[in-house]
Amino acid sequence: MAVNTLRLLSADMVQAANSGHPGLPMGAAAMAYVLWAKFLKFYPGEPSWPDRDRFILSAGHGSALLYSLLHLSGYNLPLEQLKNFRQWASRTPGHPEYGLTPGVEATTGPLGQGMANAVGMALAESFLAARYNRPEFDILNHYTYVLAGDGDMMEGISYEAASLAGHLKLGKLIVLYDSNRITIEGSTALAFTENVRNRFEAMGWHTEYVPDGNDIAVIERAIETARQEPARPSLIEVKTEIGFGAPNKQGKASAHGEPLGEQELLAAKRRLGWPEQSFYIPEEVSLLFRDIFERGKEKFLSWEQKYSSYARAFPSPAGDLNRILKGDLPLDWETIWQTFGFDIKPAATRTASGKIINHMAGHMPELMGGSADLAPSTKTILTGESDYSSENRGGRNIRFGVREHAMGGILNGLAYHGGVRPYGGTFLVFSDYMRPSIRLAALSKLKVIYVFTHDSLAVGEDGPTHQPVEHLLSLRAIPGLTVIRPADTFETALGWRWALETASGPTALILTRQDLPSLDLSLKSVIREGLPHGGYILAEGFRSLLDVTLIATGSEVHLALEARSLLEKENIAARVVSLPAVTLFQKQDSRYIKSVIPENIPTLVMEAGVTLGWRTYWDNDSHVCGVDKFGASAPGSVVMRNYDFKAENILDNVRAMLKNKTDG
Amino acid sequence: MAVNTLRLLSADMVQAANSGHPGLPMGAAAMAYVLWAKFLKFYPGEPSWPDRDRFILSAGHGSALLYSLLHLSGYNLPLEQLKNFRQWASRTPGHPEYGLTPGVEATTGPLGQGMANAVGMALAESFLAARYNRPEFDILNHYTYVLAGDGDMMEGISYEAASLAGHLKLGKLIVLYDSNRITIEGSTALAFTENVRNRFEAMGWHTEYVPDGNDIAVIERAIETARQEPARPSLIEVKTEIGFGAPNKQGKASAHGEPLGEQELLAAKRRLGWPEQSFYIPEEVSLLFRDIFERGKEKFLSWEQKYSSYARAFPSPAGDLNRILKGDLPLDWETIWQTFGFDIKPAATRTASGKIINHMAGHMPELMGGSADLAPSTKTILTGESDYSSENRGGRNIRFGVREHAMGGILNGLAYHGGVRPYGGTFLVFSDYMRPSIRLAALSKLKVIYVFTHDSLAVGEDGPTHQPVEHLLSLRAIPGLTVIRPADTFETALGWRWALETASGPTALILTRQDLPSLDLSLKSVIREGLPHGGYILAEGFRSLLDVTLIATGSEVHLALEARSLLEKENIAARVVSLPAVTLFQKQDSRYIKSVIPENIPTLVMEAGVTLGWRTYWDNDSHVCGVDKFGASAPGSVVMRNYDFKAENILDNVRAMLKNKTDG
């Protein structure tokens, strides 16, 4: 009866919205019910209970099922919200959105992402447990459950994440695979005939098979077995009928993504022995879920008690844990930064970043991350720390393998879980591989930090496949993602500091492969004040009457400084503006913006990326020195010069601009 | 001896460049030699021989090996080029680039892509064979070989592509898996311990195992067995030692991505019994490859003869085949377009696109494609055609499954192969999933057509996870990709026509989910002339003295037209410019640009995407009606109105602009 309540509440929601996906909720209601009623550890009165089990609906189009579960379970999601499914300003959007709806653990919908998120959550749990649990005090000890569909299984990101999960032996990760053999285009026989369970076994997973998705006892047994499996993640393939109960649509693609229709919905209710009334919840189902609520509350309260004893017995780890679960910064924050020793030796900003991560790691046990098989290049290894592995759950270096997309999804999972500040690195050009995950981090406001190195043509010999050109712009275009491209070690440190201290969403640090000189460290306070504004005056013109403002980011700041000196010899007064974070700069008030970039002075921008953004779509004026074509393979300095990143060219440009101005 | 020649030529190249990857060439030289010497059907005198076997170095960082093979085989790649490896303007860039180096079949380097390219090539071969071969005339009958590494295996795209290849039973696809157990960070034991062969078997592949990567006889037998397997693609796992021959680096990560160093290179030469001389090629090895060249030539000449007889016996298919292999358009091109019946009924541009594809498919047998499990939504099905499948190789509808990234890579493979004009569809928001493949299509100038539908907030109920915001800008930022966002059926047809007729690289068509009115078809000639320029005056102001220029793309063009009418009532003269392809518009001469968008008239842009690109980074003036945050779940028209895409708002904006102008 509870199962049919889930089915028909969901179908009613979709019908009322006249939009949505009834098929998955009706097909997968039984497994969801078994999981929530018999296994899931949660307490709706405290949705952020750190030790709750995590449940991720990777097949996010089945959101109606999740909202039905949340409502029945007693989360703050009144029936009114279910009736407003997919409507403006409701808390029941088309796909689950983290932060909007209590009890939603991850934003899902783009397929495969939830699988990777779950791997991140299971990883975080095992990491925190290894670090903070003490004998008889298993403060962190929860499962991570996923409900995934055929589409999730087909996406590359889920393969990548599953392969890593098998390698890492994440035994407390359990995936319920709603195998309904139907996708939007029709039967999975059209495109997907692999043996999924064999594939997962090849990746080191434990698998179970439930031939009848309505057989509650068998589902229960399968989950129980999976929970007992310590050293392998589990995939439970549950054969279901999409749209179960709808007499004419069950088992068909037509049940997937559109309302059943009034007639078919009524027919389904008749077939399932249900009253015609919309949004009907039988009293006994309410009582049943009330019981579940109470059981959850008991578990929570006993955990709270255990936590108090733990805090008394182990004040030091408990203090840390308290702080990192809240996401607070260390108390001695200012001091930590002051003890980082800057030097003025030329260094690649990736190298600077590596030093900063390592410095911070000593003070922030929550800092954890790795690279998609490029750690020696991205400088993301914590040198004093060990690898996270199945034998060493407390390790802080994650070896993601050549799996950028899974890395993106796993970083999101770590951030969703909490207690961890995650970072991940790869070459900037390969940010494309993980872009769907970056977008979701921005949408969900996750404080993930991306370390994107090898940030321009200056990559050199690896050639155009490895030289980013359009990536700075396309990352800056993602709402809510902050992109910081520092010009030296000091700006890199300030970028890291901004990401850790100020960011309310993801931050991408964009770093060089090649060495850069240090900025003038007598300007420390100027730079320190300027960077959080996105940009600042790094070097004034030699006289107050300016001729030109040179604007640059990252490695090109040094070209601007060089040009400024040379221009001075020609009696041309150039100001240099360092603009490491243009999206932050844009948010400043216009007085600040105009004080940095005066309106009536010509500007010349230098950035080794596409000029769009610095210019509008059809502006062909040459006030930007950029790259509007693919790169080339040759030593980095040769490529840069051949693409006109050299002082002569900047000077020519400035002279031409000033001549035009005079002529005009 | 030939194997050591490949090893040491490659190592010499890397050493001379002081940059590159000696490890793969030295480890995989034996399998490459066996394949090229004993099996590969190719003739360097005719690199575009349609029936040549295709060889894709998916592990593109091993480019030195490929260049060595090409040089020895007699392609137009002189030794001088090998000595200029990774230098400016050489034809031996860091990673193989299609179109630059004769014999390079695909641009590789970003891992996993070559696997998907190869699936596309094998698919194209089987498709063309089914359609054009005749009894005793197997004009198309070649294998597709891949050399892939551990990194390729870890990438999600290669899983997606392999799963589809297994499903499609592409028996003539053979992957040599260079299993050297080393990645950049170290041993694959760090992150990759799955059983790769078992995984491929679960996906319907035939697998072979070669325990010693230097055992030429065993490699040969494995390839021979794989060639005999008709109904399954083959994965041959060859265990190798990375950097084989280098006494101190062999089998270590240090052999992967940096020169051996002079000392170690000399030591390797000594160990392999090689003279110290750089770029040494023994006479007998030259002779051996001369023999291979002659054998290839014979095969090519006999194929040419067969083709002549075929052309005489079957003039009609041969005529078609001739044309499509050259990539020419049908002869009656103009007529084909004239017979497409436009109507003025409101229609979604995705629906218009569906009609156009279907019309064109009747005249272009080379048109082939599909969707990543969204065909009913993207309208990409050819209704009169069957599915491409293992039982029906001549089918033209490809069911890619929920595999956007593999779709991207496979479309590239179809285009690389030739004889096919490929298209592929998904929701615009999911273009992110396939972005690395789109970038490679642009870099390689492949005439792939993307059908990206559901192009704005107007997607509605599916919510922010499914509503593109930053995607128009980020696609336009890719050099060489043309993005066309049409405003109605007629512009959609012209967009398709441009993509098929004019494009010299990939084209993305950006299409609505929702119905749009037809533009005024009395303006057909204006629109027809205007679209290839990227933009044009769609509606003049009601008087010649203009007050404002309203610029819009796609669905927002109709909002601009509505605003124009309402403004006229207020005696404000507004011109409407339709700008479906801004990157084409940018390339027009400035006279044309200024004639469409007069410089001294205020402009207001309407596009349901980020405003960046229409404005510069720190321009906060409100001359753009766009979307700089994520969307929301509600019916599409509600979302659009709440995001200010409504005439009142446009009018308010125009009034404010004009007032400011008067005030200023």
Tab-separated table of N, CA, C and O in Angstrom, chain B residues 515-585:
chain	number	residue	atom	x	y	z
B	515	ASP	N	7.113	26.249	-30.044
B	515	ASP	CA	6.695	26.753	-31.348
B	515	ASP	C	7.084	28.214	-31.521
B	515	ASP	O	7.020	29.006	-30.566
B	516	LEU	N	7.433	28.569	-32.717
B	516	LEU	CA	7.700	29.961	-33.076
B	516	LEU	C	6.845	30.311	-34.296
B	516	LEU	O	6.617	29.455	-35.148
B	517	PRO	N	6.393	31.574	-34.383
B	517	PRO	CA	5.693	31.978	-35.608
B	517	PRO	C	6.673	31.971	-36.784
B	517	PRO	O	7.886	31.948	-36.587
B	518	SER	N	6.115	32.018	-37.967
B	518	SER	CA	6.965	32.155	-39.149
B	518	SER	C	7.340	33.622	-39.316
B	518	SER	O	6.585	34.523	-38.941
B	519	LEU	N	8.536	33.875	-39.829
B	519	LEU	CA	8.862	35.242	-40.238
B	519	LEU	C	8.015	35.569	-41.471
B	519	LEU	O	7.389	34.696	-42.072
B	520	ASP	N	7.995	36.798	-41.852
B	520	ASP	CA	7.244	37.261	-43.016
B	520	ASP	C	7.888	36.697	-44.286
B	520	ASP	O	8.967	37.143	-44.681
B	521	LEU	N	7.234	35.724	-44.895
B	521	LEU	CA	7.884	35.032	-46.009
B	521	LEU	C	7.906	35.857	-47.291
B	521	LEU	O	8.496	35.442	-48.291
B	522	SER	N	7.279	37.025	-47.258
B	522	SER	CA	7.483	37.920	-48.401
B	522	SER	C	8.918	38.442	-48.407
B	522	SER	O	9.387	39.003	-49.391
B	523	LEU	N	9.584	38.229	-47.285
B	523	LEU	CA	10.981	38.687	-47.185
B	523	LEU	C	11.977	37.590	-47.526
B	523	LEU	O	13.177	37.719	-47.251
B	524	LYS	N	11.463	36.510	-48.124
B	524	LYS	CA	12.331	35.348	-48.362
B	524	LYS	C	13.699	35.728	-48.931
B	524	LYS	O	14.730	35.226	-48.490
B	525	SER	N	13.689	36.606	-49.933
B	525	SER	CA	14.977	36.870	-50.581
B	525	SER	C	15.903	37.650	-49.643
B	525	SER	O	17.116	37.448	-49.655
B	526	VAL	N	15.329	38.518	-48.830
B	526	VAL	CA	16.138	39.244	-47.834
B	526	VAL	C	16.784	38.263	-46.853
B	526	VAL	O	17.976	38.332	-46.547
B	527	ILE	N	15.957	37.349	-46.385
B	527	ILE	CA	16.453	36.384	-45.394
B	527	ILE	C	17.489	35.459	-46.034
B	527	ILE	O	18.539	35.178	-45.453
B	528	ARG	N	17.164	35.019	-47.253
B	528	ARG	CA	18.077	34.091	-47.940
B	528	ARG	C	19.435	34.743	-48.166
B	528	ARG	O	20.471	34.113	-48.027
B	529	GLU	N	19.405	35.995	-48.514
B	529	GLU	CA	20.649	36.713	-48.730
B	529	GLU	C	21.347	37.036	-47.409
B	529	GLU	O	22.572	37.025	-47.316
B	530	GLY	N	20.540	37.285	-46.389
B	530	GLY	CA	21.105	37.762	-45.130
B	530	GLY	C	21.745	36.687	-44.274
B	530	GLY	O	22.786	36.922	-43.657
B	531	LEU	N	21.146	35.512	-44.220
B	531	LEU	CA	21.635	34.511	-43.261
B	531	LEU	C	23.107	34.131	-43.459
B	531	LEU	O	23.860	34.056	-42.478
B	532	PRO	N	23.531	33.906	-44.697
B	532	PRO	CA	24.962	33.550	-44.847
B	532	PRO	C	25.904	34.661	-44.388
B	532	PRO	O	27.082	34.411	-44.154
B	533	HIS	N	25.399	35.877	-44.269
B	533	HIS	CA	26.217	36.942	-43.686
B	533	HIS	C	26.150	36.934	-42.161
B	533	HIS	O	26.718	37.805	-41.506
B	534	GLY	N	25.393	36.031	-41.614
B	534	GLY	CA	25.317	35.923	-40.165
B	534	GLY	C	24.203	36.748	-39.552
B	534	GLY	O	23.716	36.442	-38.471
B	535	GLY	N	23.809	37.820	-40.233
B	535	GLY	CA	22.763	38.687	-39.711
B	535	GLY	C	22.337	39.680	-40.758
B	535	GLY	O	23.065	39.929	-41.728
B	536	TYR	N	21.154	40.241	-40.562
B	536	TYR	CA	20.590	41.105	-41.593
B	536	TYR	C	19.440	41.905	-41.001
B	536	TYR	O	18.917	41.579	-39.929
B	537	ILE	N	19.046	42.955	-41.740
B	537	ILE	CA	17.913	43.765	-41.297
B	537	ILE	C	16.627	43.020	-41.631
B	537	ILE	O	16.305	42.812	-42.799
B	538	LEU	N	15.910	42.638	-40.591
B	538	LEU	CA	14.666	41.902	-40.825
B	538	LEU	C	13.491	42.857	-40.958
B	538	LEU	O	12.582	42.632	-41.758
B	539	ALA	N	13.479	43.903	-40.168
B	539	ALA	CA	12.370	44.863	-40.242
B	539	ALA	C	12.943	46.261	-40.010
B	539	ALA	O	13.595	46.512	-38.988
B	540	GLU	N	12.673	47.139	-40.942
B	540	GLU	CA	13.170	48.502	-40.819
B	540	GLU	C	12.325	49.280	-39.815
B	540	GLU	O	11.196	48.885	-39.489
B	541	GLY	N	12.861	50.367	-39.326
B	541	GLY	CA	12.062	51.274	-38.513
B	541	GLY	C	10.940	51.859	-39.361
B	541	GLY	O	11.019	51.857	-40.599
B	542	PHE	N	9.913	52.360	-38.696
B	542	PHE	CA	8.779	52.871	-39.486
B	542	PHE	C	9.121	54.199	-40.177
B	542	PHE	O	8.408	54.661	-41.034
B	543	ARG	N	10.226	54.786	-39.760
B	543	ARG	CA	10.728	55.952	-40.502
B	543	ARG	C	12.249	55.799	-40.609
B	543	ARG	O	12.865	55.031	-39.855
B	544	SER	N	12.829	56.561	-41.524
B	544	SER	CA	14.247	56.326	-41.787
B	544	SER	C	15.129	56.833	-40.655
B	544	SER	O	16.229	56.328	-40.439
B	545	LEU	N	14.650	57.819	-39.914
B	545	LEU	CA	15.431	58.277	-38.764
B	545	LEU	C	15.193	57.321	-37.591
B	545	LEU	O	14.165	57.387	-36.915
B	546	LEU	N	16.166	56.451	-37.362
B	546	LEU	CA	15.981	55.404	-36.346
B	546	LEU	C	16.235	55.929	-34.940
B	546	LEU	O	17.091	56.778	-34.731
B	547	ASP	N	15.485	55.354	-33.974
B	547	ASP	CA	15.761	55.635	-32.564
B	547	ASP	C	16.575	54.523	-31.912
B	547	ASP	O	17.367	54.760	-31.017
B	548	VAL	N	16.325	53.304	-32.358
B	548	VAL	CA	16.957	52.173	-31.680
B	548	VAL	C	17.053	50.986	-32.654
B	548	VAL	O	16.210	50.841	-33.548
B	549	THR	N	18.101	50.195	-32.464
B	549	THR	CA	18.208	48.940	-33.216
B	549	THR	C	18.001	47.787	-32.238
B	549	THR	O	18.719	47.685	-31.236
B	550	LEU	N	17.011	46.975	-32.521
B	550	LEU	CA	16.750	45.799	-31.694
B	550	LEU	C	17.426	44.605	-32.366
B	550	LEU	O	17.155	44.313	-33.531
B	551	ILE	N	18.292	43.947	-31.625
B	551	ILE	CA	19.054	42.830	-32.185
B	551	ILE	C	18.629	41.571	-31.455
B	551	ILE	O	18.552	41.561	-30.225
B	552	ALA	N	18.352	40.511	-32.192
B	552	ALA	CA	17.903	39.299	-31.526
B	552	ALA	C	18.324	38.080	-32.327
B	552	ALA	O	18.662	38.177	-33.512
B	553	THR	N	18.311	36.941	-31.627
B	553	THR	CA	18.584	35.675	-32.311
B	553	THR	C	17.480	34.693	-31.941
B	553	THR	O	16.855	34.784	-30.877
B	554	GLY	N	17.216	33.752	-32.834
B	554	GLY	CA	16.316	32.646	-32.557
B	554	GLY	C	14.950	33.103	-32.077
B	554	GLY	O	14.355	34.051	-32.610
B	555	SER	N	14.474	32.472	-31.036
B	555	SER	CA	13.117	32.741	-30.560
B	555	SER	C	12.920	34.194	-30.160
B	555	SER	O	11.811	34.726	-30.235
B	556	GLU	N	13.978	34.872	-29.749
B	556	GLU	CA	13.830	36.251	-29.284
B	556	GLU	C	13.591	37.244	-30.429
B	556	GLU	O	13.215	38.401	-30.192
B	557	VAL	N	13.804	36.789	-31.671
B	557	VAL	CA	13.519	37.672	-32.816
B	557	VAL	C	12.042	38.081	-32.804
B	557	VAL	O	11.700	39.226	-33.117
B	558	HIS	N	11.193	37.172	-32.380
B	558	HIS	CA	9.757	37.481	-32.387
B	558	HIS	C	9.404	38.476	-31.294
B	558	HIS	O	8.504	39.301	-31.464
B	559	LEU	N	10.123	38.411	-30.200
B	559	LEU	CA	9.950	39.414	-29.145
B	559	LEU	C	10.389	40.785	-29.663
B	559	LEU	O	9.719	41.803	-29.417
B	560	ALA	N	11.464	40.815	-30.414
B	560	ALA	CA	11.943	42.080	-30.983
B	560	ALA	C	10.904	42.647	-31.956
B	560	ALA	O	10.629	43.858	-31.967
B	561	LEU	N	10.322	41.761	-32.750
B	561	LEU	CA	9.314	42.227	-33.720
B	561	LEU	C	8.090	42.791	-32.990
B	561	LEU	O	7.544	43.827	-33.366
B	562	GLU	N	7.697	42.096	-31.934
B	562	GLU	CA	6.562	42.580	-31.145
B	562	GLU	C	6.878	43.945	-30.537
B	562	GLU	O	6.068	44.883	-30.607
B	563	ALA	N	8.066	44.065	-29.970
B	563	ALA	CA	8.462	45.333	-29.358
B	563	ALA	C	8.498	46.445	-30.409
B	563	ALA	O	8.076	47.578	-30.144
B	564	ARG	N	8.985	46.113	-31.591
B	564	ARG	CA	9.054	47.121	-32.657
B	564	ARG	C	7.676	47.700	-32.939
B	564	ARG	O	7.513	48.927	-33.051
B	565	SER	N	6.675	46.839	-33.029
B	565	SER	CA	5.311	47.316	-33.311
B	565	SER	C	4.803	48.207	-32.189
B	565	SER	O	4.212	49.260	-32.431
B	566	LEU	N	5.047	47.775	-30.950
B	566	LEU	CA	4.560	48.556	-29.818
B	566	LEU	C	5.294	49.895	-29.729
B	566	LEU	O	4.695	50.910	-29.375
B	567	LEU	N	6.546	49.900	-30.041
B	567	LEU	CA	7.325	51.142	-29.990
B	567	LEU	C	6.830	52.134	-31.039
B	567	LEU	O	6.798	53.346	-30.805
B	568	GLU	N	6.428	51.572	-32.154
B	568	GLU	CA	5.930	52.458	-33.226
B	568	GLU	C	4.760	53.279	-32.701
B	568	GLU	O	4.644	54.466	-32.998
B	569	LYS	N	3.924	52.650	-31.881
B	569	LYS	CA	2.779	53.370	-31.310
B	569	LYS	C	3.220	54.514	-30.418
B	569	LYS	O	2.463	55.443	-30.161
B	570	GLU	N	4.424	54.411	-29.899
B	570	GLU	CA	4.963	55.500	-29.072
B	570	GLU	C	5.853	56.430	-29.894
B	570	GLU	O	6.643	57.192	-29.335
B	571	ASN	N	5.758	56.271	-31.207
B	571	ASN	CA	6.547	57.100	-32.121
B	571	ASN	C	8.050	56.883	-31.956
B	571	ASN	O	8.866	57.771	-32.168
B	572	ILE	N	8.398	55.649	-31.560
B	572	ILE	CA	9.819	55.288	-31.479
B	572	ILE	C	10.119	54.348	-32.639
B	572	ILE	O	9.448	53.323	-32.809
B	573	ALA	N	11.093	54.729	-33.447
B	573	ALA	CA	11.396	53.945	-34.645
B	573	ALA	C	12.476	52.925	-34.331
B	573	ALA	O	13.613	53.286	-34.012
B	574	ALA	N	12.110	51.657	-34.421
B	574	ALA	CA	13.040	50.577	-34.091
B	574	ALA	C	13.274	49.697	-35.309
B	574	ALA	O	12.321	49.281	-35.971
B	575	ARG	N	14.507	49.450	-35.567
B	575	ARG	CA	14.872	48.460	-36.578
B	575	ARG	C	15.075	47.125	-35.870
B	575	ARG	O	15.563	47.090	-34.741
B	576	VAL	N	14.684	46.026	-36.551
B	576	VAL	CA	14.946	44.704	-35.987
B	576	VAL	C	15.990	43.995	-36.835
B	576	VAL	O	15.823	43.839	-38.046
B	577	VAL	N	17.048	43.574	-36.167
B	577	VAL	CA	18.103	42.813	-36.835
B	577	VAL	C	18.055	41.374	-36.335
B	577	VAL	O	18.070	41.131	-35.133
B	578	SER	N	17.958	40.442	-37.273
B	578	SER	CA	18.057	39.028	-36.913
B	578	SER	C	19.512	38.613	-37.095
B	578	SER	O	20.107	38.844	-38.147
B	579	LEU	N	20.055	38.000	-36.049
B	579	LEU	CA	21.490	37.719	-36.053
B	579	LEU	C	21.741	36.241	-35.740
B	579	LEU	O	22.325	35.894	-34.720
B	580	PRO	N	21.287	35.358	-36.621
B	580	PRO	CA	21.349	33.922	-36.291
B	580	PRO	C	22.764	33.375	-36.141
B	580	PRO	O	22.952	32.381	-35.448
B	581	ALA	N	23.745	34.025	-36.775
B	581	ALA	CA	25.101	33.442	-36.737
B	581	ALA	C	26.120	34.549	-36.512
B	581	ALA	O	26.752	35.037	-37.447
B	582	VAL	N	26.305	34.942	-35.262
B	582	VAL	CA	27.154	36.097	-34.971
B	582	VAL	C	28.594	35.905	-35.412
B	582	VAL	O	29.257	36.873	-35.776
B	583	THR	N	29.092	34.669	-35.381
B	583	THR	CA	30.501	34.526	-35.773
B	583	THR	C	30.665	34.706	-37.283
B	583	THR	O	31.731	35.119	-37.743
B	584	LEU	N	29.632	34.405	-38.059
B	584	LEU	CA	29.697	34.733	-39.491
B	584	LEU	C	29.569	36.242	-39.690
B	584	LEU	O	30.224	36.839	-40.541
B	585	PHE	N	28.699	36.840	-38.906
B	585	PHE	CA	28.482	38.285	-39.009
B	585	PHE	C	29.789	39.040	-38.747
B	585	PHE	O	30.127	40.002	-39.436
